[in-house]
GROMACS .gro file of C-alpha atoms in nm:
model
  473
    1UNK     CA    1  -1.179  -2.233   1.786
    2UNK     CA    2  -1.249  -1.892   1.931
    3UNK     CA    3  -1.505  -1.977   2.183
    4UNK     CA    4  -1.402  -1.874   2.542
    5UNK     CA    5  -1.068  -1.745   2.415
    6UNK     CA    6  -0.946  -1.413   2.550
    7UNK     CA    7  -0.863  -1.187   2.247
    8UNK     CA    8  -0.683  -0.855   2.247
    9UNK     CA    9  -0.747  -0.650   1.942
   10UNK     CA   10  -0.515  -0.361   1.884
   11UNK     CA   11  -0.636  -0.082   1.684
   12UNK     CA   12  -1.009   0.001   1.609
   13UNK     CA   13  -1.006   0.101   1.241
   14UNK     CA   14  -1.218  -0.094   0.988
   15UNK     CA   15  -1.012  -0.401   1.004
   16UNK     CA   16  -0.996  -0.401   1.387
   17UNK     CA   17  -1.370  -0.349   1.413
   18UNK     CA   18  -1.427  -0.647   1.188
   19UNK     CA   19  -1.189  -0.871   1.384
   20UNK     CA   20  -1.348  -0.759   1.725
   21UNK     CA   21  -1.707  -0.826   1.605
   22UNK     CA   22  -1.614  -1.159   1.442
   23UNK     CA   23  -1.443  -1.284   1.767
   24UNK     CA   24  -1.736  -1.178   1.972
   25UNK     CA   25  -1.961  -1.363   1.741
   26UNK     CA   26  -1.744  -1.675   1.777
   27UNK     CA   27  -1.780  -1.664   2.155
   28UNK     CA   28  -1.455  -1.513   2.251
   29UNK     CA   29  -1.411  -1.254   2.504
   30UNK     CA   30  -1.262  -0.948   2.353
   31UNK     CA   31  -1.046  -0.666   2.470
   32UNK     CA   32  -1.006  -0.375   2.227
   33UNK     CA   33  -0.731  -0.117   2.270
   34UNK     CA   34  -0.666   0.194   2.070
   35UNK     CA   35  -0.465   0.511   2.145
   36UNK     CA   36  -0.768   0.730   2.064
   37UNK     CA   37  -1.034   0.772   2.330
   38UNK     CA   38  -1.317   0.767   2.073
   39UNK     CA   39  -1.203   0.571   1.761
   40UNK     CA   40  -1.459   0.595   1.465
   41UNK     CA   41  -1.583   0.237   1.503
   42UNK     CA   42  -1.623   0.226   1.881
   43UNK     CA   43  -1.992   0.332   1.905
   44UNK     CA   44  -2.109   0.089   1.645
   45UNK     CA   45  -1.912  -0.198   1.807
   46UNK     CA   46  -2.072  -0.122   2.133
   47UNK     CA   47  -2.403  -0.136   1.975
   48UNK     CA   48  -2.340  -0.473   1.801
   49UNK     CA   49  -2.185  -0.654   2.105
   50UNK     CA   50  -2.378  -0.759   2.412
   51UNK     CA   51  -2.296  -0.631   2.758
   52UNK     CA   52  -2.009  -0.387   2.658
   53UNK     CA   53  -1.818  -0.203   2.911
   54UNK     CA   54  -1.535   0.061   2.860
   55UNK     CA   55  -1.254   0.192   3.067
   56UNK     CA   56  -0.972   0.442   3.010
   57UNK     CA   57  -0.747   0.376   3.322
   58UNK     CA   58  -0.637   0.035   3.410
   59UNK     CA   59  -0.705  -0.321   3.278
   60UNK     CA   60  -0.900  -0.594   3.449
   61UNK     CA   61  -0.843  -0.958   3.367
   62UNK     CA   62  -1.107  -1.106   3.150
   63UNK     CA   63  -1.396  -1.238   3.370
   64UNK     CA   64  -1.698  -1.454   3.296
   65UNK     CA   65  -1.953  -1.167   3.298
   66UNK     CA   66  -1.850  -0.969   2.984
   67UNK     CA   67  -1.785  -1.027   2.620
   68UNK     CA   68  -1.613  -0.700   2.522
   69UNK     CA   69  -1.414  -0.406   2.685
   70UNK     CA   70  -1.245  -0.110   2.531
   71UNK     CA   71  -0.923   0.043   2.669
   72UNK     CA   72  -0.812   0.374   2.546
   73UNK     CA   73  -0.452   0.514   2.578
   74UNK     CA   74  -0.107   0.423   2.510
   75UNK     CA   75  -0.043   0.049   2.454
   76UNK     CA   76   0.105  -0.120   2.760
   77UNK     CA   77   0.202  -0.479   2.827
   78UNK     CA   78  -0.061  -0.496   3.102
   79UNK     CA   79  -0.306  -0.515   2.804
   80UNK     CA   80  -0.177  -0.879   2.773
   81UNK     CA   81  -0.305  -0.996   3.107
   82UNK     CA   82  -0.502  -1.303   3.056
   83UNK     CA   83  -0.490  -1.293   2.675
   84UNK     CA   84  -0.476  -1.597   2.457
   85UNK     CA   85  -0.443  -1.420   2.110
   86UNK     CA   86  -0.340  -1.086   1.986
   87UNK     CA   87  -0.498  -0.951   1.665
   88UNK     CA   88  -0.287  -0.669   1.522
   89UNK     CA   89  -0.457  -0.411   1.287
   90UNK     CA   90  -0.263  -0.366   0.977
   91UNK     CA   91  -0.180  -0.005   1.030
   92UNK     CA   92   0.013  -0.090   1.341
   93UNK     CA   93   0.381  -0.212   1.330
   94UNK     CA   94   0.482  -0.549   1.458
   95UNK     CA   95   0.763  -0.375   1.617
   96UNK     CA   96   0.543  -0.219   1.884
   97UNK     CA   97   0.665  -0.324   2.230
   98UNK     CA   98   0.333  -0.468   2.332
   99UNK     CA   99   0.366  -0.703   2.028
  100UNK     CA  100   0.728  -0.794   2.114
  101UNK     CA  101   0.617  -0.878   2.469
  102UNK     CA  102   0.318  -1.092   2.345
  103UNK     CA  103   0.555  -1.291   2.118
  104UNK     CA  104   0.797  -1.327   2.389
  105UNK     CA  105   0.516  -1.463   2.611
  106UNK     CA  106   0.416  -1.719   2.338
  107UNK     CA  107   0.092  -1.535   2.262
  108UNK     CA  108  -0.002  -1.585   1.882
  109UNK     CA  109   0.010  -1.250   1.690
  110UNK     CA  110  -0.234  -1.272   1.383
  111UNK     CA  111  -0.424  -1.034   1.174
  112UNK     CA  112  -0.785  -1.010   1.050
  113UNK     CA  113  -0.701  -1.182   0.726
  114UNK     CA  114  -0.572  -1.476   0.920
  115UNK     CA  115  -0.897  -1.485   1.134
  116UNK     CA  116  -1.082  -1.488   0.787
  117UNK     CA  117  -0.865  -1.775   0.663
  118UNK     CA  118  -0.936  -1.973   0.987
  119UNK     CA  119  -1.306  -1.891   0.951
  120UNK     CA  120  -1.320  -2.031   0.603
  121UNK     CA  121  -1.151  -2.361   0.717
  122UNK     CA  122  -1.408  -2.393   0.989
  123UNK     CA  123  -1.685  -2.357   0.729
  124UNK     CA  124  -1.510  -2.610   0.525
  125UNK     CA  125  -1.632  -2.882   0.766
  126UNK     CA  126  -1.995  -2.801   0.697
  127UNK     CA  127  -2.016  -2.699   0.334
  128UNK     CA  128  -1.837  -2.636   0.018
  129UNK     CA  129  -1.613  -2.323   0.050
  130UNK     CA  130  -1.551  -2.076  -0.221
  131UNK     CA  131  -1.209  -2.055  -0.381
  132UNK     CA  132  -1.012  -1.740  -0.284
  133UNK     CA  133  -0.834  -1.509  -0.533
  134UNK     CA  134  -0.574  -1.288  -0.360
  135UNK     CA  135  -0.423  -0.977  -0.522
  136UNK     CA  136  -0.135  -0.770  -0.394
  137UNK     CA  137   0.143  -0.542  -0.539
  138UNK     CA  138   0.272  -0.197  -0.504
  139UNK     CA  139   0.025  -0.046  -0.765
  140UNK     CA  140  -0.288  -0.138  -0.950
  141UNK     CA  141  -0.414  -0.382  -0.678
  142UNK     CA  142  -0.754  -0.194  -0.615
  143UNK     CA  143  -0.821  -0.161  -0.979
  144UNK     CA  144  -0.747  -0.537  -1.043
  145UNK     CA  145  -0.941  -0.629  -0.744
  146UNK     CA  146  -1.245  -0.449  -0.852
  147UNK     CA  147  -1.212  -0.550  -1.212
  148UNK     CA  148  -1.167  -0.932  -1.120
  149UNK     CA  149  -1.492  -0.913  -0.919
  150UNK     CA  150  -1.653  -0.741  -1.202
  151UNK     CA  151  -1.553  -1.001  -1.452
  152UNK     CA  152  -1.679  -1.287  -1.241
  153UNK     CA  153  -2.000  -1.119  -1.159
  154UNK     CA  154  -2.067  -1.060  -1.519
  155UNK     CA  155  -2.075  -1.441  -1.585
  156UNK     CA  156  -2.311  -1.496  -1.304
  157UNK     CA  157  -2.077  -1.575  -1.008
  158UNK     CA  158  -2.176  -1.460  -0.670
  159UNK     CA  159  -1.858  -1.273  -0.564
  160UNK     CA  160  -1.723  -1.156  -0.235
  161UNK     CA  161  -1.493  -0.855  -0.303
  162UNK     CA  162  -1.315  -0.739   0.011
  163UNK     CA  163  -0.992  -0.681   0.201
  164UNK     CA  164  -0.784  -0.370   0.170
  165UNK     CA  165  -1.038  -0.246  -0.103
  166UNK     CA  166  -1.313  -0.232   0.172
  167UNK     CA  167  -1.519  -0.389   0.318
  168UNK     CA  168  -1.301  -0.584   0.552
  169UNK     CA  169  -1.288  -0.949   0.472
  170UNK     CA  170  -1.449  -1.051   0.799
  171UNK     CA  171  -1.718  -0.782   0.764
  172UNK     CA  172  -1.802  -0.934   0.414
  173UNK     CA  173  -1.807  -1.278   0.548
  174UNK     CA  174  -2.041  -1.184   0.840
  175UNK     CA  175  -2.274  -1.007   0.598
  176UNK     CA  176  -2.291  -1.314   0.355
  177UNK     CA  177  -2.353  -1.542   0.652
  178UNK     CA  178  -2.632  -1.304   0.791
  179UNK     CA  179  -2.797  -1.319   0.431
  180UNK     CA  180  -2.778  -1.690   0.420
  181UNK     CA  181  -2.575  -1.726   0.113
  182UNK     CA  182  -2.199  -1.736   0.084
  183UNK     CA  183  -2.021  -1.631  -0.230
  184UNK     CA  184  -1.906  -1.858  -0.516
  185UNK     CA  185  -1.575  -1.686  -0.523
  186UNK     CA  186  -1.383  -1.452  -0.290
  187UNK     CA  187  -1.165  -1.184  -0.442
  188UNK     CA  188  -0.948  -1.028  -0.190
  189UNK     CA  189  -0.702  -0.714  -0.215
  190UNK     CA  190  -0.423  -0.759   0.031
  191UNK     CA  191  -0.173  -0.498   0.139
  192UNK     CA  192   0.170  -0.596   0.266
  193UNK     CA  193   0.065  -0.475   0.612
  194UNK     CA  194  -0.209  -0.738   0.595
  195UNK     CA  195   0.015  -1.012   0.478
  196UNK     CA  196   0.255  -0.966   0.761
  197UNK     CA  197   0.018  -1.133   0.998
  198UNK     CA  198  -0.137  -1.389   0.756
  199UNK     CA  199  -0.002  -1.737   0.785
  200UNK     CA  200  -0.262  -1.990   0.637
  201UNK     CA  201  -0.479  -1.817   0.364
  202UNK     CA  202  -0.364  -2.041   0.076
  203UNK     CA  203  -0.562  -1.879  -0.210
  204UNK     CA  204  -0.668  -2.079  -0.518
  205UNK     CA  205  -0.503  -1.824  -0.735
  206UNK     CA  206  -0.279  -1.510  -0.631
  207UNK     CA  207  -0.085  -1.241  -0.794
  208UNK     CA  208   0.182  -0.990  -0.708
  209UNK     CA  209   0.114  -0.729  -0.974
  210UNK     CA  210   0.449  -0.532  -0.946
  211UNK     CA  211   0.709  -0.424  -0.696
  212UNK     CA  212   0.840  -0.067  -0.654
  213UNK     CA  213   0.956   0.160  -0.376
  214UNK     CA  214   0.673   0.205  -0.116
  215UNK     CA  215   0.627   0.196   0.260
  216UNK     CA  216   1.020   0.189   0.311
  217UNK     CA  217   0.948   0.370   0.645
  218UNK     CA  218   0.810   0.039   0.764
  219UNK     CA  219   1.044  -0.217   0.599
  220UNK     CA  220   1.419  -0.265   0.623
  221UNK     CA  221   1.473  -0.233   0.247
  222UNK     CA  222   1.293  -0.333  -0.095
  223UNK     CA  223   1.382  -0.694  -0.053
  224UNK     CA  224   1.213  -0.701   0.285
  225UNK     CA  225   0.908  -0.527   0.125
  226UNK     CA  226   0.904  -0.776  -0.161
  227UNK     CA  227   0.935  -1.086   0.069
  228UNK     CA  228   0.621  -0.955   0.260
  229UNK     CA  229   0.428  -0.935  -0.062
  230UNK     CA  230   0.545  -1.277  -0.175
  231UNK     CA  231   0.351  -1.432   0.133
  232UNK     CA  232   0.038  -1.400  -0.083
  233UNK     CA  233   0.171  -1.727  -0.258
  234UNK     CA  234   0.137  -1.943   0.052
  235UNK     CA  235  -0.024  -2.272  -0.028
  236UNK     CA  236  -0.033  -2.463  -0.355
  237UNK     CA  237  -0.262  -2.233  -0.563
  238UNK     CA  238  -0.193  -2.096  -0.911
  239UNK     CA  239   0.063  -1.816  -0.925
  240UNK     CA  240  -0.006  -1.532  -1.169
  241UNK     CA  241   0.320  -1.364  -1.250
  242UNK     CA  242   0.412  -1.032  -1.395
  243UNK     CA  243   0.681  -1.164  -1.621
  244UNK     CA  244   0.835  -0.824  -1.683
  245UNK     CA  245   0.895  -0.743  -1.317
  246UNK     CA  246   1.219  -0.903  -1.215
  247UNK     CA  247   1.141  -0.905  -0.847
  248UNK     CA  248   0.813  -1.076  -0.904
  249UNK     CA  249   0.960  -1.327  -1.139
  250UNK     CA  250   1.188  -1.437  -0.862
  251UNK     CA  251   0.886  -1.533  -0.653
  252UNK     CA  252   0.799  -1.823  -0.886
  253UNK     CA  253   0.817  -2.149  -0.686
  254UNK     CA  254   0.924  -2.490  -0.825
  255UNK     CA  255   0.643  -2.728  -0.883
  256UNK     CA  256   0.359  -2.470  -0.873
  257UNK     CA  257   0.129  -2.415  -1.161
  258UNK     CA  258   0.179  -2.059  -1.301
  259UNK     CA  259   0.028  -1.809  -1.552
  260UNK     CA  260   0.202  -1.490  -1.650
  261UNK     CA  261   0.110  -1.161  -1.804
  262UNK     CA  262   0.302  -0.866  -1.950
  263UNK     CA  263   0.305  -0.581  -2.211
  264UNK     CA  264   0.504  -0.813  -2.446
  265UNK     CA  265   0.374  -1.098  -2.649
  266UNK     CA  266   0.277  -1.412  -2.464
  267UNK     CA  267   0.504  -1.708  -2.483
  268UNK     CA  268   0.277  -1.989  -2.441
  269UNK     CA  269  -0.105  -2.062  -2.479
  270UNK     CA  270  -0.204  -1.998  -2.117
  271UNK     CA  271  -0.026  -1.667  -2.078
  272UNK     CA  272  -0.150  -1.315  -2.157
  273UNK     CA  273   0.022  -1.028  -2.338
  274UNK     CA  274   0.004  -0.758  -2.606
  275UNK     CA  275   0.047  -0.806  -2.976
  276UNK     CA  276  -0.020  -0.598  -3.289
  277UNK     CA  277  -0.294  -0.750  -3.494
  278UNK     CA  278  -0.387  -0.569  -3.833
  279UNK     CA  279  -0.236  -0.249  -3.708
  280UNK     CA  280  -0.395  -0.235  -3.364
  281UNK     CA  281  -0.264  -0.351  -3.022
  282UNK     CA  282  -0.464  -0.641  -2.896
  283UNK     CA  283  -0.483  -0.832  -2.556
  284UNK     CA  284  -0.389  -1.188  -2.642
  285UNK     CA  285  -0.408  -1.524  -2.459
  286UNK     CA  286  -0.141  -1.725  -2.626
  287UNK     CA  287  -0.220  -1.681  -2.997
  288UNK     CA  288  -0.586  -1.607  -2.940
  289UNK     CA  289  -0.678  -1.240  -2.987
  290UNK     CA  290  -0.930  -1.121  -2.712
  291UNK     CA  291  -0.994  -0.753  -2.783
  292UNK     CA  292  -0.811  -0.433  -2.896
  293UNK     CA  293  -0.651  -0.235  -2.602
  294UNK     CA  294  -0.829   0.077  -2.723
  295UNK     CA  295  -1.161  -0.087  -2.647
  296UNK     CA  296  -1.082  -0.084  -2.275
  297UNK     CA  297  -1.273   0.189  -2.101
  298UNK     CA  298  -0.969   0.238  -1.876
  299UNK     CA  299  -0.674   0.462  -1.988
  300UNK     CA  300  -0.316   0.356  -2.012
  301UNK     CA  301  -0.108   0.047  -2.081
  302UNK     CA  302  -0.071   0.000  -1.710
  303UNK     CA  303  -0.435  -0.065  -1.700
  304UNK     CA  304  -0.401  -0.310  -1.990
  305UNK     CA  305  -0.162  -0.509  -1.758
  306UNK     CA  306  -0.425  -0.483  -1.474
  307UNK     CA  307  -0.673  -0.626  -1.718
  308UNK     CA  308  -0.464  -0.919  -1.820
  309UNK     CA  309  -0.376  -1.009  -1.449
  310UNK     CA  310  -0.750  -1.007  -1.373
  311UNK     CA  311  -0.819  -1.236  -1.673
  312UNK     CA  312  -0.549  -1.478  -1.572
  313UNK     CA  313  -0.679  -1.495  -1.208
  314UNK     CA  314  -1.023  -1.572  -1.342
  315UNK     CA  315  -0.886  -1.840  -1.593
  316UNK     CA  316  -0.688  -1.991  -1.308
  317UNK     CA  317  -1.019  -2.100  -1.169
  318UNK     CA  318  -1.093  -2.288  -1.488
  319UNK     CA  319  -1.316  -2.023  -1.673
  320UNK     CA  320  -1.245  -1.944  -2.041
  321UNK     CA  321  -1.116  -1.592  -2.114
  322UNK     CA  322  -1.350  -1.516  -2.395
  323UNK     CA  323  -1.642  -1.525  -2.153
  324UNK     CA  324  -1.502  -1.209  -1.996
  325UNK     CA  325  -1.445  -0.994  -2.310
  326UNK     CA  326  -1.792  -0.798  -2.274
  327UNK     CA  327  -1.730  -0.731  -1.916
  328UNK     CA  328  -1.371  -0.594  -1.985
  329UNK     CA  329  -1.511  -0.338  -2.227
  330UNK     CA  330  -1.766  -0.207  -1.968
  331UNK     CA  331  -1.530  -0.172  -1.672
  332UNK     CA  332  -1.458   0.203  -1.645
  333UNK     CA  333  -1.190   0.189  -1.376
  334UNK     CA  334  -1.177   0.356  -1.031
  335UNK     CA  335  -1.173   0.724  -0.936
  336UNK     CA  336  -0.836   0.912  -0.908
  337UNK     CA  337  -0.643   0.632  -1.092
  338UNK     CA  338  -0.556   0.784  -1.431
  339UNK     CA  339  -0.910   0.901  -1.459
  340UNK     CA  340  -0.985   1.148  -1.739
  341UNK     CA  341  -1.163   1.438  -1.607
  342UNK     CA  342  -1.154   1.698  -1.881
  343UNK     CA  343  -1.055   1.786  -2.239
  344UNK     CA  344  -0.964   2.147  -2.319
  345UNK     CA  345  -0.818   2.283  -2.645
  346UNK     CA  346  -0.712   1.935  -2.759
  347UNK     CA  347  -0.542   1.854  -2.422
  348UNK     CA  348  -0.673   1.577  -2.201
  349UNK     CA  349  -0.655   1.613  -1.825
  350UNK     CA  350  -0.604   1.312  -1.601
  351UNK     CA  351  -0.655   1.271  -1.231
  352UNK     CA  352  -0.406   1.010  -1.092
  353UNK     CA  353  -0.396   1.143  -0.733
  354UNK     CA  354  -0.379   0.790  -0.616
  355UNK     CA  355  -0.028   0.781  -0.770
  356UNK     CA  356   0.135   0.810  -0.431
  357UNK     CA  357   0.464   0.638  -0.514
  358UNK     CA  358   0.723   0.659  -0.795
  359UNK     CA  359   0.611   0.323  -0.944
  360UNK     CA  360   0.258   0.435  -0.984
  361UNK     CA  361   0.362   0.751  -1.154
  362UNK     CA  362   0.621   0.585  -1.396
  363UNK     CA  363   0.323   0.344  -1.502
  364UNK     CA  364   0.100   0.640  -1.572
  365UNK     CA  365   0.352   0.827  -1.776
  366UNK     CA  366   0.442   0.518  -1.987
  367UNK     CA  367   0.087   0.407  -2.012
  368UNK     CA  368  -0.065   0.729  -2.181
  369UNK     CA  369   0.172   0.700  -2.489
  370UNK     CA  370   0.185   1.073  -2.557
  371UNK     CA  371   0.365   1.371  -2.436
  372UNK     CA  372   0.259   1.474  -2.091
  373UNK     CA  373   0.279   1.776  -1.854
  374UNK     CA  374   0.297   1.604  -1.519
  375UNK     CA  375   0.240   1.757  -1.174
  376UNK     CA  376   0.463   1.606  -0.917
  377UNK     CA  377   0.533   1.652  -0.546
  378UNK     CA  378   0.406   1.617  -0.188
  379UNK     CA  379   0.529   1.401   0.090
  380UNK     CA  380   0.787   1.175  -0.066
  381UNK     CA  381   0.807   0.912   0.212
  382UNK     CA  382   1.171   0.879   0.169
  383UNK     CA  383   1.155   0.739  -0.168
  384UNK     CA  384   1.431   0.736  -0.430
  385UNK     CA  385   1.310   0.978  -0.701
  386UNK     CA  386   1.580   0.878  -0.944
  387UNK     CA  387   1.366   0.599  -1.069
  388UNK     CA  388   1.143   0.878  -1.234
  389UNK     CA  389   1.430   0.995  -1.449
  390UNK     CA  390   1.395   0.764  -1.743
  391UNK     CA  391   1.009   0.800  -1.773
  392UNK     CA  392   1.018   1.178  -1.723
  393UNK     CA  393   1.285   1.226  -1.994
  394UNK     CA  394   1.101   1.003  -2.243
  395UNK     CA  395   0.741   1.104  -2.186
  396UNK     CA  396   0.730   1.448  -2.024
  397UNK     CA  397   0.699   1.778  -2.195
  398UNK     CA  398   0.726   1.965  -1.864
  399UNK     CA  399   0.709   1.908  -1.496
  400UNK     CA  400   0.515   2.117  -1.242
  401UNK     CA  401   0.630   2.076  -0.889
  402UNK     CA  402   0.422   2.121  -0.576
  403UNK     CA  403   0.456   2.035  -0.200
  404UNK     CA  404   0.721   1.974   0.045
  405UNK     CA  405   0.928   1.738  -0.164
  406UNK     CA  406   0.893   1.934  -0.482
  407UNK     CA  407   1.256   2.089  -0.449
  408UNK     CA  408   1.397   1.738  -0.391
  409UNK     CA  409   1.230   1.593  -0.711
  410UNK     CA  410   1.356   1.899  -0.907
  411UNK     CA  411   1.711   1.832  -0.777
  412UNK     CA  412   1.678   1.476  -0.883
  413UNK     CA  413   1.543   1.539  -1.227
  414UNK     CA  414   1.760   1.849  -1.298
  415UNK     CA  415   1.960   1.679  -1.578
  416UNK     CA  416   1.668   1.525  -1.764
  417UNK     CA  417   1.657   1.807  -2.013
  418UNK     CA  418   1.279   1.869  -1.933
  419UNK     CA  419   1.141   2.204  -1.838
  420UNK     CA  420   1.052   2.226  -1.461
  421UNK     CA  421   0.842   2.490  -1.287
  422UNK     CA  422   0.750   2.532  -0.918
  423UNK     CA  423   0.402   2.608  -0.820
  424UNK     CA  424   0.271   2.762  -0.493
  425UNK     CA  425  -0.046   2.547  -0.484
  426UNK     CA  426  -0.262   2.330  -0.694
  427UNK     CA  427  -0.440   2.625  -0.865
  428UNK     CA  428  -0.116   2.766  -0.961
  429UNK     CA  429   0.014   2.428  -1.084
  430UNK     CA  430  -0.297   2.379  -1.308
  431UNK     CA  431  -0.253   2.724  -1.465
  432UNK     CA  432   0.104   2.644  -1.523
  433UNK     CA  433   0.031   2.307  -1.681
  434UNK     CA  434  -0.227   2.458  -1.914
  435UNK     CA  435   0.033   2.705  -2.050
  436UNK     CA  436   0.292   2.437  -2.101
  437UNK     CA  437   0.076   2.177  -2.266
  438UNK     CA  438   0.030   2.155  -2.645
  439UNK     CA  439  -0.248   2.025  -2.854
  440UNK     CA  440  -0.243   1.637  -2.836
  441UNK     CA  441  -0.070   1.631  -2.487
  442UNK     CA  442  -0.205   1.524  -2.166
  443UNK     CA  443  -0.189   1.694  -1.830
  444UNK     CA  444  -0.137   1.440  -1.557
  445UNK     CA  445  -0.170   1.484  -1.175
  446UNK     CA  446   0.030   1.185  -1.060
  447UNK     CA  447   0.246   1.330  -0.775
  448UNK     CA  448   0.455   1.015  -0.687
  449UNK     CA  449   0.400   1.130  -0.328
  450UNK     CA  450   0.158   1.108  -0.039
  451UNK     CA  451  -0.059   1.410   0.017
  452UNK     CA  452  -0.055   1.483   0.383
  453UNK     CA  453   0.188   1.786   0.366
  454UNK     CA  454  -0.092   1.972   0.180
  455UNK     CA  455  -0.418   1.780   0.190
  456UNK     CA  456  -0.626   1.551   0.406
  457UNK     CA  457  -0.577   1.255   0.191
  458UNK     CA  458  -0.534   1.175  -0.194
  459UNK     CA  459  -0.905   1.216  -0.252
  460UNK     CA  460  -0.900   1.574  -0.109
  461UNK     CA  461  -0.596   1.641  -0.341
  462UNK     CA  462  -0.799   1.510  -0.633
  463UNK     CA  463  -1.092   1.733  -0.542
  464UNK     CA  464  -0.874   2.043  -0.529
  465UNK     CA  465  -0.736   1.956  -0.868
  466UNK     CA  466  -1.059   1.882  -1.041
  467UNK     CA  467  -1.198   2.210  -0.900
  468UNK     CA  468  -0.891   2.394  -1.033
  469UNK     CA  469  -0.932   2.240  -1.382
  470UNK     CA  470  -1.304   2.330  -1.387
  471UNK     CA  471  -1.215   2.694  -1.317
  472UNK     CA  472  -1.002   2.701  -1.630
  473UNK     CA  473  -1.288   2.562  -1.853
   0.00000   0.00000   0.00000
């Protein structure tokens, strides 16, 4: 399908690298463009592809004597000369003028996940192809993806876990091919950016875990964002629905098999939920008690929801839920996602630096089920912080504010009746939180904001937080 096609790959990040290498391996002639003169994957791509050449000024039409070329600089419609297919990296907007020109010229604009889907269909002609589980949502998708892969591997399935979680889907596919054994099941984490350019994935089971404000700098509004997430339900696979999220519930399609999960009691035999049994809260499938929530190694009720989503996705492939109980107990979660890092003087300290939007922070506050001193603030990305009000009022003992949008959060929460203090930096925030917390409380870094106003990324923010907590102990 790609042999002798002329392909333009825009953006040489992890996804763009995988797409470019895949297209070259399929016999395409590939032009890669990036605004950076030395993007991080360029050197390794040049090593992996035969007869590479690079240029910074000007574009030559694809000829017969090369397979790959790299063009650095601002994107220009001259990049489209001789091009049959444009592969757009997920970090780049479909509103770029070069993309608009491509569509006007009738050039298909697709993404790396669409190339993956097409590659799987081509494999279907030669051998049995593994089912695909696809996972998206505003929050919890990386944890749920990793957990789903963990559950399936624990019962002996060979699993390909890839996508937004890393590695890229095509990188994983090429590695499996090179090793001579394809997986039994694919588990893909998909972002809304990836879904924008995906048309034909048709997973065997898929879920949208939840929808809340995020990436509104890229989408017209929350409805536009939600409709992009709903693209994960393309095809006729099983829909796994969060029955307590009204936007997700509206994504249910007539005639499609569906399973649901929620923090309430399940309503039928295939659905998952929580119910009190002999004084303890249990994860249930229908009327069958699977395990107590407090036996999960992950903290918070939001992680119980993630666990039930993972179970439902696995069961959608025909497996029995009871087979996964031991693996559920052993999964410890992922770093920087309501991760317990310390206990001092009867107070537990949690790193949820990955809580970069309001929905994630609300879930963390509600999930800990105790009074919390929460550290909020950073780059708010234009979010509506009023959605924090109810959870802060109910669960927070105090709020410590950091970063550029700390004052905006304070203004929004001023009538919550909760003590608020502003901190000059993370060390100051941790010291203030320690003074405000009482025995039995939790201190939670869950900023509801991106980190770029103060830190390199959310991992760096977490490192600074952990170091500040260690200084107190």
